[in-house]
PDB file of C-alpha atoms in Angstrom:
ATOM      1  CA  UNK A   1      24.009 -68.781 -43.004  1.00 90.00           C
ATOM      2  CA  UNK A   2      27.059 -70.714 -44.069  1.00 92.00           C
ATOM      3  CA  UNK A   3      29.228 -69.493 -46.946  1.00 91.00           C
ATOM      4  CA  UNK A   4      27.718 -72.267 -49.082  1.00 93.00           C
ATOM      5  CA  UNK A   5      24.152 -71.184 -48.211  1.00 93.00           C
ATOM      6  CA  UNK A   6      25.076 -67.583 -48.920  1.00 93.00           C
ATOM      7  CA  UNK A   7      26.631 -68.462 -52.274  1.00 92.00           C
ATOM      8  CA  UNK A   8      23.551 -70.456 -53.314  1.00 91.00           C
ATOM      9  CA  UNK A   9      21.215 -67.609 -52.337  1.00 91.00           C
ATOM     10  CA  UNK A  10      23.395 -65.059 -54.129  1.00 92.00           C
ATOM     11  CA  UNK A  11      23.505 -67.230 -57.262  1.00 92.00           C
ATOM     12  CA  UNK A  12      19.713 -67.675 -57.241  1.00 92.00           C
ATOM     13  CA  UNK A  13      19.125 -63.941 -57.026  1.00 94.00           C
ATOM     14  CA  UNK A  14      21.875 -63.104 -59.550  1.00 93.00           C
ATOM     15  CA  UNK A  15      20.369 -65.558 -62.043  1.00 92.00           C
ATOM     16  CA  UNK A  16      16.873 -64.110 -61.429  1.00 93.00           C
ATOM     17  CA  UNK A  17      18.252 -60.608 -62.074  1.00 94.00           C
ATOM     18  CA  UNK A  18      19.866 -61.751 -65.322  1.00 92.00           C
ATOM     19  CA  UNK A  19      16.656 -63.510 -66.412  1.00 91.00           C
ATOM     20  CA  UNK A  20      14.772 -60.227 -66.071  1.00 91.00           C
ATOM     21  CA  UNK A  21      17.405 -57.788 -67.374  1.00 93.00           C
ATOM     22  CA  UNK A  22      19.736 -59.752 -69.651  1.00 88.00           C
ATOM     23  CA  UNK A  23      23.423 -58.895 -69.908  1.00 84.00           C
ATOM     24  CA  UNK A  24      24.941 -55.446 -69.706  1.00 87.00           C
ATOM     25  CA  UNK A  25      26.071 -53.146 -66.935  1.00 90.00           C
ATOM     26  CA  UNK A  26      22.632 -51.854 -65.924  1.00 93.00           C
ATOM     27  CA  UNK A  27      22.191 -50.109 -62.587  1.00 96.00           C
ATOM     28  CA  UNK A  28      19.956 -52.141 -60.266  1.00 96.00           C
ATOM     29  CA  UNK A  29      18.387 -50.439 -57.262  1.00 95.00           C
ATOM     30  CA  UNK A  30      18.491 -52.451 -54.044  1.00 95.00           C
ATOM     31  CA  UNK A  31      15.626 -51.246 -51.840  1.00 92.00           C
ATOM     32  CA  UNK A  32      16.277 -53.107 -48.624  1.00 87.00           C
ATOM     33  CA  UNK A  33      16.644 -52.395 -44.944  1.00 82.00           C
ATOM     34  CA  UNK A  34      19.399 -53.879 -42.822  1.00 77.00           C
ATOM     35  CA  UNK A  35      18.857 -57.659 -42.969  1.00 81.00           C
ATOM     36  CA  UNK A  36      20.480 -60.788 -44.371  1.00 86.00           C
ATOM     37  CA  UNK A  37      18.648 -60.432 -47.687  1.00 89.00           C
ATOM     38  CA  UNK A  38      20.318 -57.022 -48.135  1.00 90.00           C
ATOM     39  CA  UNK A  39      23.700 -58.757 -48.005  1.00 92.00           C
ATOM     40  CA  UNK A  40      22.471 -61.312 -50.549  1.00 94.00           C
ATOM     41  CA  UNK A  41      21.137 -58.461 -52.697  1.00 94.00           C
ATOM     42  CA  UNK A  42      24.395 -56.496 -52.813  1.00 94.00           C
ATOM     43  CA  UNK A  43      26.432 -59.595 -53.650  1.00 93.00           C
ATOM     44  CA  UNK A  44      23.919 -60.860 -56.246  1.00 94.00           C
ATOM     45  CA  UNK A  45      23.786 -57.553 -58.112  1.00 95.00           C
ATOM     46  CA  UNK A  46      27.588 -57.407 -58.236  1.00 93.00           C
ATOM     47  CA  UNK A  47      27.854 -61.080 -59.200  1.00 92.00           C
ATOM     48  CA  UNK A  48      25.394 -60.508 -62.061  1.00 93.00           C
ATOM     49  CA  UNK A  49      27.805 -57.866 -63.388  1.00 92.00           C
ATOM     50  CA  UNK A  50      25.385 -55.021 -62.647  1.00 95.00           C
ATOM     51  CA  UNK A  51      25.888 -51.748 -60.785  1.00 95.00           C
ATOM     52  CA  UNK A  52      24.359 -51.819 -57.305  1.00 95.00           C
ATOM     53  CA  UNK A  53      22.441 -48.698 -56.253  1.00 95.00           C
ATOM     54  CA  UNK A  54      21.459 -49.350 -52.630  1.00 93.00           C
ATOM     55  CA  UNK A  55      18.614 -47.405 -51.012  1.00 90.00           C
ATOM     56  CA  UNK A  56      17.258 -47.799 -47.505  1.00 80.00           C
ATOM     57  CA  UNK A  57      13.428 -47.746 -47.499  1.00 80.00           C
ATOM     58  CA  UNK A  58      13.349 -46.816 -43.813  1.00 72.00           C
ATOM     59  CA  UNK A  59      15.216 -43.533 -44.293  1.00 60.00           C
ATOM     60  CA  UNK A  60      14.139 -42.540 -47.799  1.00 60.00           C
ATOM     61  CA  UNK A  61      10.885 -40.982 -48.860  1.00 68.00           C
ATOM     62  CA  UNK A  62       9.435 -41.274 -52.361  1.00 72.00           C
ATOM     63  CA  UNK A  63      11.055 -37.974 -53.496  1.00 74.00           C
ATOM     64  CA  UNK A  64      14.512 -39.362 -52.762  1.00 80.00           C
ATOM     65  CA  UNK A  65      13.803 -42.692 -54.429  1.00 85.00           C
ATOM     66  CA  UNK A  66      12.205 -41.046 -57.463  1.00 85.00           C
ATOM     67  CA  UNK A  67      15.359 -38.942 -57.908  1.00 85.00           C
ATOM     68  CA  UNK A  68      17.419 -42.138 -58.008  1.00 88.00           C
ATOM     69  CA  UNK A  69      14.994 -43.770 -60.463  1.00 89.00           C
ATOM     70  CA  UNK A  70      14.983 -40.687 -62.729  1.00 89.00           C
ATOM     71  CA  UNK A  71      18.805 -40.436 -62.776  1.00 91.00           C
ATOM     72  CA  UNK A  72      19.795 -44.087 -62.942  1.00 92.00           C
ATOM     73  CA  UNK A  73      16.864 -45.422 -65.039  1.00 92.00           C
ATOM     74  CA  UNK A  74      17.197 -48.939 -63.586  1.00 94.00           C
ATOM     75  CA  UNK A  75      15.290 -51.750 -65.284  1.00 93.00           C
ATOM     76  CA  UNK A  76      14.761 -53.433 -61.924  1.00 94.00           C
ATOM     77  CA  UNK A  77      14.395 -52.747 -58.203  1.00 94.00           C
ATOM     78  CA  UNK A  78      15.413 -55.664 -55.995  1.00 95.00           C
ATOM     79  CA  UNK A  79      13.415 -55.590 -52.786  1.00 93.00           C
ATOM     80  CA  UNK A  80      11.536 -57.747 -50.284  1.00 90.00           C
ATOM     81  CA  UNK A  81       7.797 -58.295 -49.773  1.00 87.00           C
ATOM     82  CA  UNK A  82       7.688 -55.542 -47.131  1.00 87.00           C
ATOM     83  CA  UNK A  83       8.592 -52.852 -49.686  1.00 87.00           C
ATOM     84  CA  UNK A  84       6.840 -53.968 -52.895  1.00 83.00           C
ATOM     85  CA  UNK A  85       4.107 -51.357 -52.406  1.00 83.00           C
ATOM     86  CA  UNK A  86       6.744 -48.625 -52.273  1.00 83.00           C
ATOM     87  CA  UNK A  87       8.215 -49.879 -55.575  1.00 84.00           C
ATOM     88  CA  UNK A  88       4.764 -49.667 -57.189  1.00 83.00           C
ATOM     89  CA  UNK A  89       4.505 -45.987 -56.146  1.00 79.00           C
ATOM     90  CA  UNK A  90       7.787 -45.010 -57.804  1.00 79.00           C
ATOM     91  CA  UNK A  91       7.805 -42.975 -61.013  1.00 71.00           C
ATOM     92  CA  UNK A  92       8.990 -44.591 -64.199  1.00 68.00           C
ATOM     93  CA  UNK A  93       8.591 -48.018 -65.667  1.00 75.00           C
ATOM     94  CA  UNK A  94      10.583 -50.048 -63.208  1.00 83.00           C
ATOM     95  CA  UNK A  95       9.714 -53.569 -62.154  1.00 88.00           C
ATOM     96  CA  UNK A  96      10.233 -54.990 -58.702  1.00 90.00           C
ATOM     97  CA  UNK A  97      11.908 -58.302 -57.924  1.00 92.00           C
ATOM     98  CA  UNK A  98      10.797 -59.755 -54.588  1.00 91.00           C
ATOM     99  CA  UNK A  99      13.672 -61.695 -52.994  1.00 90.00           C
ATOM    100  CA  UNK A 100      11.209 -63.401 -50.657  1.00 86.00           C
ATOM    101  CA  UNK A 101       9.393 -65.047 -53.595  1.00 84.00           C
ATOM    102  CA  UNK A 102      11.937 -65.997 -56.242  1.00 81.00           C
ATOM    103  CA  UNK A 103      10.373 -69.405 -56.719  1.00 69.00           C
ATOM    104  CA  UNK A 104      12.041 -72.498 -58.052  1.00 64.00           C
ATOM    105  CA  UNK A 105      12.798 -70.859 -61.411  1.00 59.00           C
ATOM    106  CA  UNK A 106      16.010 -69.233 -60.217  1.00 63.00           C
ATOM    107  CA  UNK A 107      19.047 -71.467 -60.644  1.00 75.00           C
ATOM    108  CA  UNK A 108      21.716 -71.556 -57.960  1.00 76.00           C
ATOM    109  CA  UNK A 109      24.586 -72.323 -60.372  1.00 77.00           C
ATOM    110  CA  UNK A 110      27.663 -70.106 -60.201  1.00 81.00           C
ATOM    111  CA  UNK A 111      27.899 -67.416 -62.847  1.00 79.00           C
ATOM    112  CA  UNK A 112      30.711 -67.672 -65.376  1.00 72.00           C
ATOM    113  CA  UNK A 113      32.157 -64.190 -65.749  1.00 67.00           C
ATOM    114  CA  UNK A 114      32.964 -62.028 -62.734  1.00 66.00           C
ATOM    115  CA  UNK A 115      33.144 -58.249 -63.189  1.00 69.00           C
ATOM    116  CA  UNK A 116      36.498 -56.613 -63.878  1.00 71.00           C
ATOM    117  CA  UNK A 117      38.160 -54.430 -61.249  1.00 76.00           C
ATOM    118  CA  UNK A 118      37.852 -51.377 -63.525  1.00 82.00           C
ATOM    119  CA  UNK A 119      34.071 -51.795 -63.776  1.00 88.00           C
ATOM    120  CA  UNK A 120      31.655 -49.610 -61.860  1.00 92.00           C
ATOM    121  CA  UNK A 121      30.335 -51.450 -58.814  1.00 93.00           C
ATOM    122  CA  UNK A 122      28.179 -49.252 -56.625  1.00 93.00           C
ATOM    123  CA  UNK A 123      26.513 -45.855 -56.735  1.00 94.00           C
ATOM    124  CA  UNK A 124      25.825 -44.485 -53.264  1.00 91.00           C
ATOM    125  CA  UNK A 125      23.547 -41.477 -53.008  1.00 89.00           C
ATOM    126  CA  UNK A 126      24.047 -38.599 -50.588  1.00 82.00           C
ATOM    127  CA  UNK A 127      21.112 -37.692 -48.357  1.00 75.00           C
ATOM    128  CA  UNK A 128      20.121 -34.668 -50.425  1.00 71.00           C
ATOM    129  CA  UNK A 129      19.856 -32.541 -47.298  1.00 73.00           C
ATOM    130  CA  UNK A 130      21.266 -29.526 -49.160  1.00 76.00           C
ATOM    131  CA  UNK A 131      19.160 -30.043 -52.284  1.00 75.00           C
ATOM    132  CA  UNK A 132      18.900 -33.031 -54.590  1.00 78.00           C
ATOM    133  CA  UNK A 133      20.649 -36.274 -53.683  1.00 81.00           C
ATOM    134  CA  UNK A 134      23.854 -36.892 -55.632  1.00 87.00           C
ATOM    135  CA  UNK A 135      25.179 -40.260 -56.727  1.00 90.00           C
ATOM    136  CA  UNK A 136      28.806 -41.155 -55.984  1.00 92.00           C
ATOM    137  CA  UNK A 137      30.261 -43.900 -58.181  1.00 93.00           C
ATOM    138  CA  UNK A 138      32.639 -46.517 -56.715  1.00 92.00           C
ATOM    139  CA  UNK A 139      34.559 -49.014 -58.865  1.00 93.00           C
ATOM    140  CA  UNK A 140      35.380 -52.591 -57.853  1.00 90.00           C
ATOM    141  CA  UNK A 141      39.085 -51.705 -57.599  1.00 91.00           C
ATOM    142  CA  UNK A 142      38.481 -48.856 -55.130  1.00 91.00           C
ATOM    143  CA  UNK A 143      36.176 -50.908 -52.933  1.00 89.00           C
ATOM    144  CA  UNK A 144      38.513 -53.907 -52.871  1.00 89.00           C
ATOM    145  CA  UNK A 145      41.486 -51.681 -52.059  1.00 91.00           C
ATOM    146  CA  UNK A 146      39.640 -50.155 -49.105  1.00 89.00           C
ATOM    147  CA  UNK A 147      38.334 -53.533 -47.885  1.00 88.00           C
ATOM    148  CA  UNK A 148      41.709 -55.285 -47.985  1.00 89.00           C
ATOM    149  CA  UNK A 149      43.598 -52.286 -46.568  1.00 93.00           C
ATOM    150  CA  UNK A 150      41.232 -52.295 -43.588  1.00 88.00           C
ATOM    151  CA  UNK A 151      41.451 -56.073 -43.184  1.00 88.00           C
ATOM    152  CA  UNK A 152      45.252 -55.988 -43.231  1.00 91.00           C
ATOM    153  CA  UNK A 153      45.493 -52.921 -40.994  1.00 93.00           C
ATOM    154  CA  UNK A 154      43.298 -54.468 -38.304  1.00 90.00           C
ATOM    155  CA  UNK A 155      44.247 -58.126 -38.910  1.00 90.00           C
ATOM    156  CA  UNK A 156      40.737 -59.259 -39.778  1.00 88.00           C
ATOM    157  CA  UNK A 157      40.541 -62.935 -40.702  1.00 88.00           C
ATOM    158  CA  UNK A 158      38.376 -66.010 -40.696  1.00 90.00           C
ATOM    159  CA  UNK A 159      38.166 -66.250 -36.901  1.00 92.00           C
ATOM    160  CA  UNK A 160      36.786 -62.707 -36.555  1.00 88.00           C
ATOM    161  CA  UNK A 161      33.199 -61.561 -36.247  1.00 88.00           C
ATOM    162  CA  UNK A 162      32.182 -58.135 -37.489  1.00 84.00           C
ATOM    163  CA  UNK A 163      28.926 -56.271 -37.059  1.00 83.00           C
ATOM    164  CA  UNK A 164      26.961 -54.737 -39.897  1.00 80.00           C
ATOM    165  CA  UNK A 165      26.706 -51.321 -38.284  1.00 79.00           C
ATOM    166  CA  UNK A 166      25.780 -49.393 -41.431  1.00 78.00           C
ATOM    167  CA  UNK A 167      23.098 -50.217 -43.957  1.00 75.00           C
ATOM    168  CA  UNK A 168      24.181 -50.978 -47.542  1.00 77.00           C
ATOM    169  CA  UNK A 169      23.076 -47.510 -48.709  1.00 79.00           C
ATOM    170  CA  UNK A 170      26.341 -46.185 -47.220  1.00 78.00           C
ATOM    171  CA  UNK A 171      29.736 -47.160 -48.614  1.00 79.00           C
ATOM    172  CA  UNK A 172      30.801 -48.121 -45.083  1.00 80.00           C
ATOM    173  CA  UNK A 173      27.916 -50.624 -45.026  1.00 81.00           C
ATOM    174  CA  UNK A 174      29.064 -52.238 -48.264  1.00 85.00           C
ATOM    175  CA  UNK A 175      32.650 -52.191 -46.995  1.00 84.00           C
ATOM    176  CA  UNK A 176      31.565 -53.850 -43.760  1.00 84.00           C
ATOM    177  CA  UNK A 177      29.820 -56.637 -45.659  1.00 88.00           C
ATOM    178  CA  UNK A 178      32.766 -57.295 -47.947  1.00 87.00           C
ATOM    179  CA  UNK A 179      35.393 -56.899 -45.220  1.00 86.00           C
ATOM    180  CA  UNK A 180      33.863 -59.735 -43.225  1.00 87.00           C
ATOM    181  CA  UNK A 181      33.010 -62.055 -46.096  1.00 88.00           C
ATOM    182  CA  UNK A 182      36.132 -61.610 -48.268  1.00 87.00           C
ATOM    183  CA  UNK A 183      38.356 -62.459 -45.310  1.00 87.00           C
ATOM    184  CA  UNK A 184      36.327 -65.553 -44.408  1.00 90.00           C
ATOM    185  CA  UNK A 185      34.980 -64.008 -41.219  1.00 87.00           C
ATOM    186  CA  UNK A 186      31.468 -63.832 -39.822  1.00 89.00           C
ATOM    187  CA  UNK A 187      29.046 -60.988 -40.392  1.00 88.00           C
ATOM    188  CA  UNK A 188      26.474 -60.221 -37.707  1.00 87.00           C
TER     189      UNK A 188
END
């Protein structure tokens, strides 16, 4: 995907999210395994001014996901066709948005107002291996600081290629996505 293709896809999904949820800083669960649409999902949720709550459907059973739904009370779960059935099994009145079937309704125009650095960006949940999973809140400022520190420390730039080693349900996965893309590099 080129940066232009990525931006168009992100804008389409961000506009679809806003059509279904309206404005506000709602938490949006991203139920996606490690694929290109997960990258689009993280960026679209942030671009829509929402709080991204990533969850990996491969590693998480319904108990874990229901804990997230009960705590965060998201109006929407962004997912792909492969995981729509799992969304239907979750407790609570949450609707699923299938990124594989957005249709022509979603506009790909850039959104006007980016989030502020003080705003909450991502809530990453612990595994819950010692009890219930716990959400850890990260603000845009903290994530950007970590991303740019890493990029400067290791001289990451537009000629570099980085691998997405961690899924987006870990802060290192989100950092890996942003580290590559915010420096103009390639993400594999």
